[in-house]
Amino acid sequence: MSKFRVSRLQAIEIAVIAIVAVVAALIRILPLQYGAYLTAFDPLFQFRATEYVVENGYAAWWTWHDDMSWY
């Protein structure tokens, strides 16, 4: 039977990736303390497009121009 071996470099790489993932998740959920709202970094265009499709139908989406988006 062979033993599972991890080199020091691999252990450091795994630790750094884990720390980065945890910090990224914490930063991402930080705004939840103020409530679950869409902010500048969230997909506001997709939200408006989905609302438009729900209200007007999928066929109308092909000719829709979103004047609230930056092109």
Coordinates of C-alpha atoms in Angstrom, one line a residue:
M1 CA 0.0 0.0 0.0
S2 CA 1.3 3.4 -0.9
K3 CA 0.9 6.3 1.5
F4 CA -0.7 9.5 0.4
R5 CA 2.1 12.1 0.4
V6 CA 1.8 15.9 0.1
S7 CA 4.9 18.0 -0.3
R8 CA 5.4 21.2 1.6
L9 CA 4.8 23.2 -1.6
Q10 CA 1.5 21.5 -2.3
A11 CA 0.4 22.0 1.3
I12 CA 1.1 25.7 1.0
E13 CA -0.7 26.0 -2.4
I14 CA -3.7 24.2 -0.9
A15 CA -3.7 26.5 2.1
V16 CA -3.4 29.7 0.1
I17 CA -6.2 28.6 -2.3
A18 CA -8.4 27.8 0.7
I19 CA -7.7 31.1 2.4
V20 CA -8.4 33.0 -0.8
A21 CA -11.7 31.1 -1.3
V22 CA -12.8 31.8 2.3
V23 CA -11.9 35.5 2.1
A24 CA -13.7 35.9 -1.3
A25 CA -16.8 34.2 0.2
L26 CA -16.7 36.5 3.2
I27 CA -16.3 39.6 1.1
R28 CA -19.2 38.5 -1.2
I29 CA -21.6 37.9 1.7
L30 CA -20.5 41.1 3.6
P31 CA -23.4 43.2 2.1
L32 CA -26.0 40.8 3.5
Q33 CA -25.8 42.6 6.8
Y34 CA -27.6 45.5 5.2
G35 CA -30.2 43.4 3.4
A36 CA -30.3 41.4 0.2
Y37 CA -30.4 44.1 -2.4
L38 CA -29.0 44.3 -5.9
T39 CA -26.1 46.6 -6.0
A40 CA -23.7 47.9 -8.7
F41 CA -21.8 44.7 -8.9
D42 CA -24.9 42.5 -9.2
P43 CA -26.6 41.6 -12.5
L44 CA -29.1 44.5 -12.7
F45 CA -29.3 44.2 -16.5
Q46 CA -30.3 40.5 -16.3
F47 CA -32.8 41.4 -13.6
R48 CA -34.5 44.1 -15.8
A49 CA -34.3 41.8 -18.8
T50 CA -36.0 39.0 -16.9
E51 CA -38.7 41.4 -15.7
Y52 CA -39.3 42.6 -19.3
V53 CA -39.6 39.0 -20.6
V54 CA -42.1 38.1 -17.8
E55 CA -44.2 41.2 -18.5
N56 CA -44.0 41.3 -22.3
G57 CA -43.1 37.8 -23.5
Y58 CA -39.9 36.3 -24.9
A59 CA -40.7 37.4 -28.5
A60 CA -40.8 41.1 -27.5
W61 CA -37.3 40.8 -25.9
W62 CA -35.7 40.6 -29.4
T63 CA -36.7 44.2 -30.2
W64 CA -36.3 45.6 -26.7
H65 CA -33.8 48.4 -26.1
D66 CA -32.8 48.9 -22.5
D67 CA -32.2 52.6 -22.1
M68 CA -31.0 52.2 -18.5
S69 CA -27.9 50.2 -19.5
W70 CA -24.5 51.6 -20.4
Y71 CA -23.5 50.6 -23.9

